[in-house]
Amino acid sequence: MTEIYRTVSTGRRDDVSPTKCRERRRRRIEMRRQAAIYSGFVPLRKHARTTTAAQAEMGGLPADVGCVFPSPTSSHKKQETLVWRGEETDDEPMYGVVSVMGRSRKMEDTVTVKPSLCKPEINQQKPVHFFAVYDGHGGSQVSTLCSTTMHTLVKEELEQPGCKLEGGGNDVVEEKWRGVMRRSFERMDELAMGTCMCRTTASLCHCDPREAAISGSTAVAAVLTNGNVVVANTGDSRAVLCRNGMAIPLSNDHKPDRPDERARIEAAGGRVLVVDGARVEGILATSRAIGDTYLKPMVAWEPEVTSMRREPGDECLILASDGLWDVLSSQLACDIARFCLREDAPSGLDLNETATEDDNEGQGSSGHNPSRSVLAATLLTRLALGRQSNDNISVIVIDLKNSPP
């Protein structure tokens, strides 16, 4: 969702009713189930909480995250099982994915992960890996369509005869990548505007034509190659690269009150009204999105594309919907991810700090530990929930240290 974050009470003792307790417990179970599905592991059983906040700070985790962790219980081997589906290969990066409904009434976020999407000539016949987060609004129609279609459009564009290495330096290659991502987003927007809520081509269905116009989605997509990270963003989801401990934004949030976006909206004949935050025509809290036919051309589909050369100091890449970024800064998210991805980090972080043993019902127990990338994505999601995020939360953490350069 693209709602502006609302300030709410940060205290948790003001509502300890049985209904609220059950809701919080349900969200914890749901998030651990999602993490278990994506990682192929089951959650760890609860450890004793013996580490203080000061000890956590000394261990490398920022003290302001509001979480504590147990002392390391075992060494963590460098070899990790890949998250998602498929077999582990030397060509695929390590990553973790968590996507939960959170406190929102419905789930409109979707994620897509496609390791080894293709081996295009522009990347010297080496595999490229695709990651994306889509944050829907007005229903999940467009975000779902994006999750099943966008990567195929990118693949088709990469395999076009014109997308080849024909000499030139890095600037030429980067310009070709920008063209690929731009054309893919344009085709995706055309498909979204031509598809009805019933998932039928709008011109062939018998639904109210307004139904095809009310849904939209932000999109942040990253293509990882052996030498570059290419990010295309439309909307207020975000991609952040952690390099040598510093958070480097690879996308800029498209908010209606951004000076250049406000000027573009007004030039298109629209208005930016403050209704629970700045919104296009007082309706939509993002200035760019896929779909949203009824707000065209004020709400644009054009992505901003960033290409960054990979360096030895690159540690991780984080893609997430605004359910995370509304309550966490980019630097804090990188600090937490770095802590989880360290080789000397505890292998069994206490992600069940307020859970009881029966939270594992139906899951069983196991001696396996989730991969560090899954722990990072899970901890970021839990922290966003703890900081009272009211939106769906979707997080992808890609470990660049353990990914082939």
Short mmCIF file of C-alpha atoms in Angstrom, two decimals:
data_model
loop_
_atom_site.label_atom_id
_atom_site.label_comp_id
_atom_site.label_asym_id
_atom_site.label_seq_id
_atom_site.Cartn_x
_atom_site.Cartn_y
_atom_site.Cartn_z
CA MET A 1 0.00 0.00 0.00
CA THR A 2 1.13 3.56 -0.48
CA GLU A 3 -0.53 5.10 2.56
CA ILE A 4 1.40 7.78 4.43
CA TYR A 5 2.54 6.43 7.78
CA ARG A 6 0.34 7.60 10.62
CA THR A 7 1.83 8.40 14.00
CA VAL A 8 0.56 5.98 16.60
CA SER A 9 1.40 5.20 20.18
CA THR A 10 4.68 3.35 20.52
CA GLY A 11 3.75 1.86 23.84
CA ARG A 12 2.49 -1.72 23.87
CA ARG A 13 1.18 -1.83 27.40
CA ASP A 14 -1.79 0.36 26.59
CA ASP A 15 -3.63 -2.52 24.93
CA VAL A 16 -3.11 -6.00 26.33
CA SER A 17 -6.60 -7.29 25.68
CA PRO A 18 -6.92 -10.98 24.74
CA THR A 19 -8.05 -10.03 21.24
CA LYS A 20 -4.98 -7.87 20.59
CA CYS A 21 -2.68 -10.50 22.06
CA ARG A 22 -4.14 -13.12 19.74
CA GLU A 23 -3.71 -10.80 16.76
CA ARG A 24 -0.06 -10.16 17.61
CA ARG A 25 0.58 -13.86 18.09
CA ARG A 26 -1.11 -14.62 14.76
CA ARG A 27 1.16 -12.13 12.99
CA ARG A 28 4.26 -13.68 14.58
CA ILE A 29 3.22 -17.15 13.49
CA GLU A 30 2.38 -15.93 9.99
CA MET A 31 5.75 -14.27 9.54
CA ARG A 32 7.70 -17.30 10.74
CA ARG A 33 5.64 -19.53 8.47
CA GLN A 34 6.50 -17.30 5.50
CA ALA A 35 10.18 -17.36 6.41
CA ALA A 36 10.09 -21.15 6.74
CA ILE A 37 8.42 -21.52 3.34
CA TYR A 38 10.96 -19.36 1.56
CA SER A 39 14.02 -20.81 3.26
CA GLY A 40 13.10 -24.48 3.33
CA PHE A 41 13.73 -24.54 7.09
CA VAL A 42 11.48 -24.44 10.13
CA PRO A 43 11.79 -21.79 12.87
CA LEU A 44 14.16 -22.28 15.75
CA ARG A 45 12.79 -22.94 19.19
CA LYS A 46 12.99 -20.17 21.72
CA HIS A 47 16.34 -19.44 23.38
CA ALA A 48 16.88 -17.79 26.72
CA ARG A 49 17.10 -14.03 26.39
CA THR A 50 20.35 -13.31 28.18
CA THR A 51 21.95 -10.66 25.99
CA THR A 52 21.52 -7.05 27.06
CA ALA A 53 21.07 -4.10 24.72
CA ALA A 54 24.59 -2.96 25.57
CA GLN A 55 25.97 -6.36 24.61
CA ALA A 56 24.02 -6.22 21.36
CA GLU A 57 25.59 -2.85 20.58
CA MET A 58 29.04 -4.27 21.32
CA GLY A 59 28.28 -7.19 19.01
CA GLY A 60 27.63 -4.84 16.11
CA LEU A 61 23.84 -4.45 16.22
CA PRO A 62 22.53 -0.89 16.67
CA ALA A 63 21.16 -0.37 20.17
CA ASP A 64 18.04 1.44 18.94
CA VAL A 65 16.45 -1.51 17.15
CA GLY A 66 14.57 -2.56 20.25
CA CYS A 67 15.59 -6.24 20.05
CA VAL A 68 18.02 -8.42 21.97
CA PHE A 69 19.74 -11.61 20.93
CA PRO A 70 21.19 -14.64 22.69
CA SER A 71 24.85 -15.42 22.80
CA PRO A 72 26.17 -17.43 19.85
CA THR A 73 25.30 -21.08 20.25
CA SER A 74 27.24 -22.56 17.34
CA SER A 75 29.46 -21.60 14.46
CA HIS A 76 27.77 -20.79 11.16
CA LYS A 77 29.28 -22.41 8.09
CA LYS A 78 29.77 -20.28 5.02
CA GLN A 79 27.86 -22.73 2.84
CA GLU A 80 24.16 -21.92 3.02
CA THR A 81 21.13 -23.35 1.33
CA LEU A 82 19.63 -20.95 -1.19
CA VAL A 83 16.29 -19.46 -0.34
CA TRP A 84 13.16 -19.83 -2.51
CA ARG A 85 12.95 -22.73 -4.93
CA GLY A 86 15.39 -24.66 -7.07
CA GLU A 87 18.78 -26.19 -6.44
CA GLU A 88 21.81 -24.37 -5.17
CA THR A 89 24.38 -23.57 -7.83
CA ASP A 90 27.57 -21.57 -7.91
CA ASP A 91 25.98 -19.02 -10.25
CA GLU A 92 23.08 -18.03 -7.99
CA PRO A 93 23.21 -15.47 -5.16
CA MET A 94 22.11 -16.07 -1.61
CA TYR A 95 18.99 -14.19 -0.57
CA GLY A 96 16.13 -14.13 1.89
CA VAL A 97 12.50 -13.15 1.30
CA VAL A 98 9.73 -12.31 3.76
CA SER A 99 6.34 -10.87 2.76
CA VAL A 100 3.57 -10.48 5.36
CA MET A 101 0.20 -8.76 5.58
CA GLY A 102 1.11 -7.07 8.86
CA ARG A 103 -1.56 -4.83 10.36
CA SER A 104 -3.20 -4.07 7.04
CA ARG A 105 -6.67 -5.53 6.39
CA LYS A 106 -5.65 -7.16 3.09
CA MET A 107 -2.53 -8.33 1.36
CA GLU A 108 -1.59 -6.31 -1.71
CA ASP A 109 2.19 -6.79 -1.78
CA THR A 110 3.83 -9.35 -4.06
CA VAL A 111 7.46 -10.32 -4.62
CA THR A 112 9.33 -12.02 -7.45
CA VAL A 113 12.71 -13.74 -7.33
CA LYS A 114 14.15 -15.30 -10.49
CA PRO A 115 17.76 -16.46 -10.13
CA SER A 116 19.46 -17.11 -13.46
CA LEU A 117 16.67 -15.40 -15.38
CA CYS A 118 18.62 -15.67 -18.62
CA LYS A 119 22.12 -15.43 -20.11
CA PRO A 120 21.95 -12.46 -22.46
CA GLU A 121 24.69 -11.31 -24.77
CA ILE A 122 24.78 -7.92 -23.07
CA ASN A 123 26.14 -9.76 -20.01
CA GLN A 124 28.60 -11.87 -22.04
CA GLN A 125 26.34 -14.93 -21.91
CA LYS A 126 26.56 -14.99 -18.11
CA PRO A 127 23.44 -15.34 -15.95
CA VAL A 128 21.49 -12.34 -14.67
CA HIS A 129 19.31 -12.55 -11.55
CA PHE A 130 16.00 -10.73 -11.12
CA PHE A 131 14.47 -9.49 -7.86
CA ALA A 132 11.40 -7.29 -7.44
CA VAL A 133 8.91 -5.99 -4.87
CA TYR A 134 5.47 -4.76 -5.93
CA ASP A 135 3.26 -2.77 -3.55
CA GLY A 136 -0.34 -2.72 -4.79
CA HIS A 137 -3.12 -0.26 -4.03
CA GLY A 138 -6.80 -0.36 -4.92
CA GLY A 139 -6.58 -4.15 -4.83
CA SER A 140 -3.88 -6.72 -5.59
CA GLN A 141 -4.75 -7.08 -9.28
CA VAL A 142 -1.87 -5.04 -10.71
CA SER A 143 0.76 -6.16 -8.18
CA THR A 144 -0.12 -9.79 -8.88
CA LEU A 145 0.02 -9.19 -12.63
CA CYS A 146 3.44 -7.56 -12.22
CA SER A 147 4.77 -10.47 -10.17
CA THR A 148 3.86 -12.96 -12.90
CA THR A 149 4.76 -10.85 -15.93
CA MET A 150 7.46 -8.22 -15.36
CA HIS A 151 10.40 -10.63 -15.33
CA THR A 152 9.25 -12.25 -18.56
CA LEU A 153 9.14 -8.81 -20.21
CA VAL A 154 12.66 -8.07 -18.98
CA LYS A 155 13.85 -11.41 -20.35
CA GLU A 156 12.23 -10.75 -23.71
CA GLU A 157 13.85 -7.34 -23.94
CA LEU A 158 17.27 -8.76 -23.03
CA GLU A 159 16.95 -11.38 -25.76
CA GLN A 160 16.04 -8.88 -28.47
CA PRO A 161 18.51 -8.75 -31.40
CA GLY A 162 19.22 -5.07 -30.70
CA CYS A 163 20.31 -5.77 -27.11
CA LYS A 164 23.85 -6.88 -27.89
CA LEU A 165 27.37 -5.81 -27.07
CA GLU A 166 28.57 -3.82 -30.08
CA GLY A 167 31.65 -2.18 -28.65
CA GLY A 168 31.76 0.94 -26.54
CA GLY A 169 32.47 1.45 -22.88
CA ASN A 170 30.46 1.18 -19.69
CA ASP A 171 28.32 4.16 -20.64
CA VAL A 172 27.00 2.33 -23.70
CA VAL A 173 26.21 -0.80 -21.68
CA GLU A 174 24.45 1.22 -18.97
CA GLU A 175 22.36 3.03 -21.57
CA LYS A 176 21.27 -0.32 -23.02
CA TRP A 177 20.25 -1.49 -19.54
CA ARG A 178 18.23 1.69 -19.03
CA GLY A 179 16.46 1.05 -22.31
CA VAL A 180 15.67 -2.55 -21.34
CA MET A 181 14.14 -1.60 -18.00
CA ARG A 182 12.25 1.38 -19.38
CA ARG A 183 10.67 -0.64 -22.21
CA SER A 184 9.77 -3.43 -19.78
CA PHE A 185 8.00 -1.02 -17.44
CA GLU A 186 6.18 0.64 -20.34
CA ARG A 187 4.88 -2.71 -21.62
CA MET A 188 3.89 -3.69 -18.07
CA ASP A 189 1.90 -0.50 -17.67
CA GLU A 190 0.08 -1.12 -20.97
CA LEU A 191 -0.84 -4.63 -19.83
CA ALA A 192 -2.03 -3.37 -16.43
CA MET A 193 -4.29 -0.74 -17.99
CA GLY A 194 -5.75 -3.27 -20.40
CA THR A 195 -6.59 -5.94 -17.82
CA CYS A 196 -9.84 -5.90 -15.81
CA MET A 197 -10.32 -6.89 -12.17
CA CYS A 198 -11.64 -10.24 -13.42
CA ARG A 199 -8.22 -10.81 -15.06
CA THR A 200 -9.78 -10.66 -18.52
CA THR A 201 -8.75 -8.26 -21.24
CA ALA A 202 -10.76 -5.14 -20.46
CA SER A 203 -12.18 -4.88 -23.97
CA LEU A 204 -13.55 -8.46 -23.82
CA CYS A 205 -15.11 -8.55 -20.35
CA HIS A 206 -18.54 -7.34 -19.25
CA CYS A 207 -17.44 -5.63 -16.05
CA ASP A 208 -17.86 -1.98 -15.22
CA PRO A 209 -14.99 -0.26 -17.14
CA ARG A 210 -14.13 1.70 -14.00
CA GLU A 211 -13.01 -1.53 -12.31
CA ALA A 212 -9.99 -1.79 -14.59
CA ALA A 213 -8.92 1.73 -13.63
CA ILE A 214 -8.83 1.66 -9.83
CA SER A 215 -5.90 -0.68 -9.21
CA GLY A 216 -2.21 0.10 -9.41
CA SER A 217 1.15 -0.88 -7.99
CA THR A 218 4.57 0.51 -7.24
CA ALA A 219 7.50 -1.50 -8.58
CA VAL A 220 11.15 -1.71 -7.61
CA ALA A 221 13.12 -4.24 -9.66
CA ALA A 222 16.81 -5.13 -9.43
CA VAL A 223 18.85 -7.06 -11.97
CA LEU A 224 22.08 -8.46 -10.56
CA THR A 225 24.91 -9.26 -12.97
CA ASN A 226 28.51 -10.28 -12.48
CA GLY A 227 29.64 -6.66 -12.60
CA ASN A 228 26.61 -4.41 -12.06
CA VAL A 229 23.48 -3.84 -10.02
CA VAL A 230 20.72 -2.31 -12.15
CA VAL A 231 17.68 -0.95 -10.31
CA ALA A 232 14.48 0.43 -11.83
CA ASN A 233 11.93 2.07 -9.54
CA THR A 234 8.44 3.47 -9.99
CA GLY A 235 6.73 4.55 -6.77
CA ASP A 236 7.77 4.61 -3.12
CA SER A 237 9.24 1.15 -2.64
CA ARG A 238 13.00 1.36 -2.24
CA ALA A 239 16.31 -0.31 -3.07
CA VAL A 240 19.34 0.28 -0.84
CA LEU A 241 22.90 -0.97 -1.34
CA CYS A 242 25.09 -1.48 1.71
CA ARG A 243 28.72 -0.74 0.82
CA ASN A 244 31.46 -0.66 3.44
CA GLY A 245 28.84 -0.13 6.13
CA MET A 246 27.19 2.83 4.41
CA ALA A 247 23.65 2.85 2.97
CA ILE A 248 23.66 3.94 -0.68
CA PRO A 249 20.18 4.60 -2.10
CA LEU A 250 19.69 3.09 -5.55
CA SER A 251 16.20 4.58 -5.89
CA ASN A 252 14.41 7.77 -4.90
CA ASP A 253 10.89 7.61 -3.47
CA HIS A 254 8.33 9.11 -5.82
CA LYS A 255 6.25 11.21 -3.45
CA PRO A 256 3.79 13.88 -4.66
CA ASP A 257 5.41 16.57 -2.50
CA ARG A 258 8.86 16.04 -4.06
CA PRO A 259 9.53 19.35 -5.85
CA ASP A 260 10.24 17.84 -9.28
CA GLU A 261 7.29 15.43 -9.00
CA ARG A 262 4.92 18.21 -7.92
CA ALA A 263 6.02 20.28 -10.92
CA ARG A 264 5.45 17.33 -13.28
CA ILE A 265 1.98 16.63 -11.82
CA GLU A 266 0.92 20.25 -12.10
CA ALA A 267 2.27 20.45 -15.66
CA ALA A 268 0.05 17.47 -16.51
CA GLY A 269 -3.00 19.32 -15.18
CA GLY A 270 -3.14 17.65 -11.76
CA ARG A 271 -2.97 18.84 -8.19
CA VAL A 272 -1.18 17.76 -5.04
CA LEU A 273 -3.58 17.96 -2.10
CA VAL A 274 -2.78 17.32 1.54
CA VAL A 275 -5.24 14.69 2.75
CA ASP A 276 -3.57 12.59 5.45
CA GLY A 277 -0.32 13.50 3.71
CA ALA A 278 0.45 14.75 0.22
CA ARG A 279 -1.58 12.91 -2.44
CA VAL A 280 -2.19 13.19 -6.16
CA GLU A 281 -5.66 14.76 -6.45
CA GLY A 282 -6.04 13.96 -2.74
CA ILE A 283 -6.21 10.23 -3.56
CA LEU A 284 -2.86 8.51 -4.17
CA ALA A 285 0.17 8.91 -1.90
CA THR A 286 2.71 8.06 -4.62
CA SER A 287 3.34 10.07 -7.77
CA ARG A 288 4.37 7.17 -10.02
CA ALA A 289 2.93 3.69 -10.38
CA ILE A 290 2.03 0.90 -12.79
CA GLY A 291 -1.67 1.03 -13.67
CA ASP A 292 -3.92 3.68 -12.05
CA THR A 293 -5.61 4.48 -15.35
CA TYR A 294 -7.97 6.99 -13.79
CA LEU A 295 -5.05 9.15 -12.61
CA LYS A 296 -3.10 9.21 -15.87
CA PRO A 297 -1.11 11.21 -16.88
CA MET A 298 -0.58 12.74 -13.43
CA VAL A 299 0.60 9.37 -12.11
CA ALA A 300 3.39 8.30 -14.46
CA TRP A 301 4.76 4.82 -15.14
CA GLU A 302 8.31 5.92 -16.11
CA PRO A 303 10.94 4.35 -13.86
CA GLU A 304 14.11 5.97 -12.65
CA VAL A 305 16.93 3.56 -13.53
CA THR A 306 20.22 3.39 -11.64
CA SER A 307 23.23 1.28 -12.63
CA MET A 308 25.95 0.74 -10.06
CA ARG A 309 29.24 -1.10 -10.60
CA ARG A 310 29.81 -3.85 -8.04
CA GLU A 311 32.79 -3.41 -5.73
CA PRO A 312 34.56 -5.64 -3.17
CA GLY A 313 33.04 -3.57 -0.35
CA ASP A 314 29.45 -4.37 -1.37
CA GLU A 315 27.78 -6.31 1.44
CA CYS A 316 24.07 -6.60 0.68
CA LEU A 317 21.18 -5.23 -1.34
CA ILE A 318 17.80 -4.60 0.30
CA LEU A 319 14.55 -4.25 -1.63
CA ALA A 320 11.42 -3.49 0.38
CA SER A 321 7.98 -1.93 0.23
CA ASP A 322 7.17 1.24 2.14
CA GLY A 323 5.77 -0.82 5.01
CA LEU A 324 9.43 -1.16 6.06
CA TRP A 325 10.75 2.25 5.03
CA ASP A 326 7.95 4.17 6.77
CA VAL A 327 9.42 3.16 10.13
CA LEU A 328 13.09 2.32 9.42
CA SER A 329 15.81 4.48 7.92
CA SER A 330 17.97 3.11 5.12
CA GLN A 331 21.07 3.20 7.31
CA LEU A 332 19.44 1.35 10.20
CA ALA A 333 18.16 -1.34 7.82
CA CYS A 334 21.69 -1.78 6.43
CA ASP A 335 23.19 -1.97 9.92
CA ILE A 336 20.76 -4.74 10.89
CA ALA A 337 21.30 -6.68 7.67
CA ARG A 338 25.09 -6.41 8.07
CA PHE A 339 24.87 -7.76 11.60
CA CYS A 340 22.86 -10.79 10.44
CA LEU A 341 25.18 -11.46 7.48
CA ARG A 342 28.43 -11.34 9.45
CA GLU A 343 30.29 -14.65 9.51
CA ASP A 344 30.74 -14.34 13.28
CA ALA A 345 27.10 -13.42 13.88
CA PRO A 346 25.00 -15.69 16.13
CA SER A 347 23.52 -18.51 14.06
CA GLY A 348 20.32 -18.60 16.08
CA LEU A 349 19.04 -15.07 16.53
CA ASP A 350 16.15 -14.89 18.98
CA LEU A 351 13.41 -13.97 16.54
CA ASN A 352 10.77 -15.36 18.91
CA GLU A 353 11.36 -12.93 21.73
CA THR A 354 7.72 -12.76 22.81
CA ALA A 355 6.54 -16.11 21.50
CA THR A 356 5.63 -19.19 23.46
CA GLU A 357 6.53 -22.78 22.70
CA ASP A 358 3.14 -23.55 21.20
CA ASP A 359 3.86 -21.03 18.40
CA ASN A 360 5.64 -23.95 16.73
CA GLU A 361 2.51 -26.09 16.52
CA GLY A 362 2.28 -27.76 13.14
CA GLN A 363 5.89 -26.82 12.42
CA GLY A 364 7.79 -29.37 14.47
CA SER A 365 11.38 -28.77 15.49
CA SER A 366 14.70 -29.04 13.72
CA GLY A 367 18.39 -28.58 14.29
CA HIS A 368 18.71 -26.65 11.04
CA ASN A 369 19.36 -22.93 11.10
CA PRO A 370 17.85 -20.53 8.57
CA SER A 371 20.30 -18.88 6.20
CA ARG A 372 21.66 -15.51 7.27
CA SER A 373 19.79 -13.75 4.47
CA VAL A 374 16.48 -15.15 5.74
CA LEU A 375 17.35 -14.08 9.28
CA ALA A 376 18.09 -10.56 8.03
CA ALA A 377 14.80 -10.29 6.12
CA THR A 378 12.87 -11.75 9.05
CA LEU A 379 14.45 -9.47 11.64
CA LEU A 380 13.79 -6.38 9.51
CA THR A 381 10.15 -7.41 9.16
CA ARG A 382 9.76 -8.04 12.89
CA LEU A 383 11.31 -4.70 13.71
CA ALA A 384 8.91 -2.90 11.35
CA LEU A 385 5.99 -4.64 13.05
CA GLY A 386 7.39 -3.72 16.45
CA ARG A 387 7.60 -0.10 15.37
CA GLN A 388 3.89 -0.14 14.55
CA SER A 389 4.01 -0.23 10.74
CA ASN A 390 0.41 -0.31 9.53
CA ASP A 391 1.12 -1.56 6.01
CA ASN A 392 2.01 -4.80 4.26
CA ILE A 393 5.73 -5.49 4.66
CA SER A 394 7.82 -7.19 1.97
CA VAL A 395 11.60 -7.49 2.24
CA ILE A 396 14.27 -9.08 0.04
CA VAL A 397 17.85 -9.22 1.35
CA ILE A 398 20.55 -10.29 -1.15
CA ASP A 399 23.93 -11.28 0.28
CA LEU A 400 26.48 -9.77 -2.09
CA LYS A 401 29.49 -11.00 -0.11
CA ASN A 402 28.53 -14.60 -0.80
CA SER A 403 27.26 -13.93 -4.33
CA PRO A 404 29.47 -14.56 -7.35
CA PRO A 405 31.14 -11.30 -8.46
#
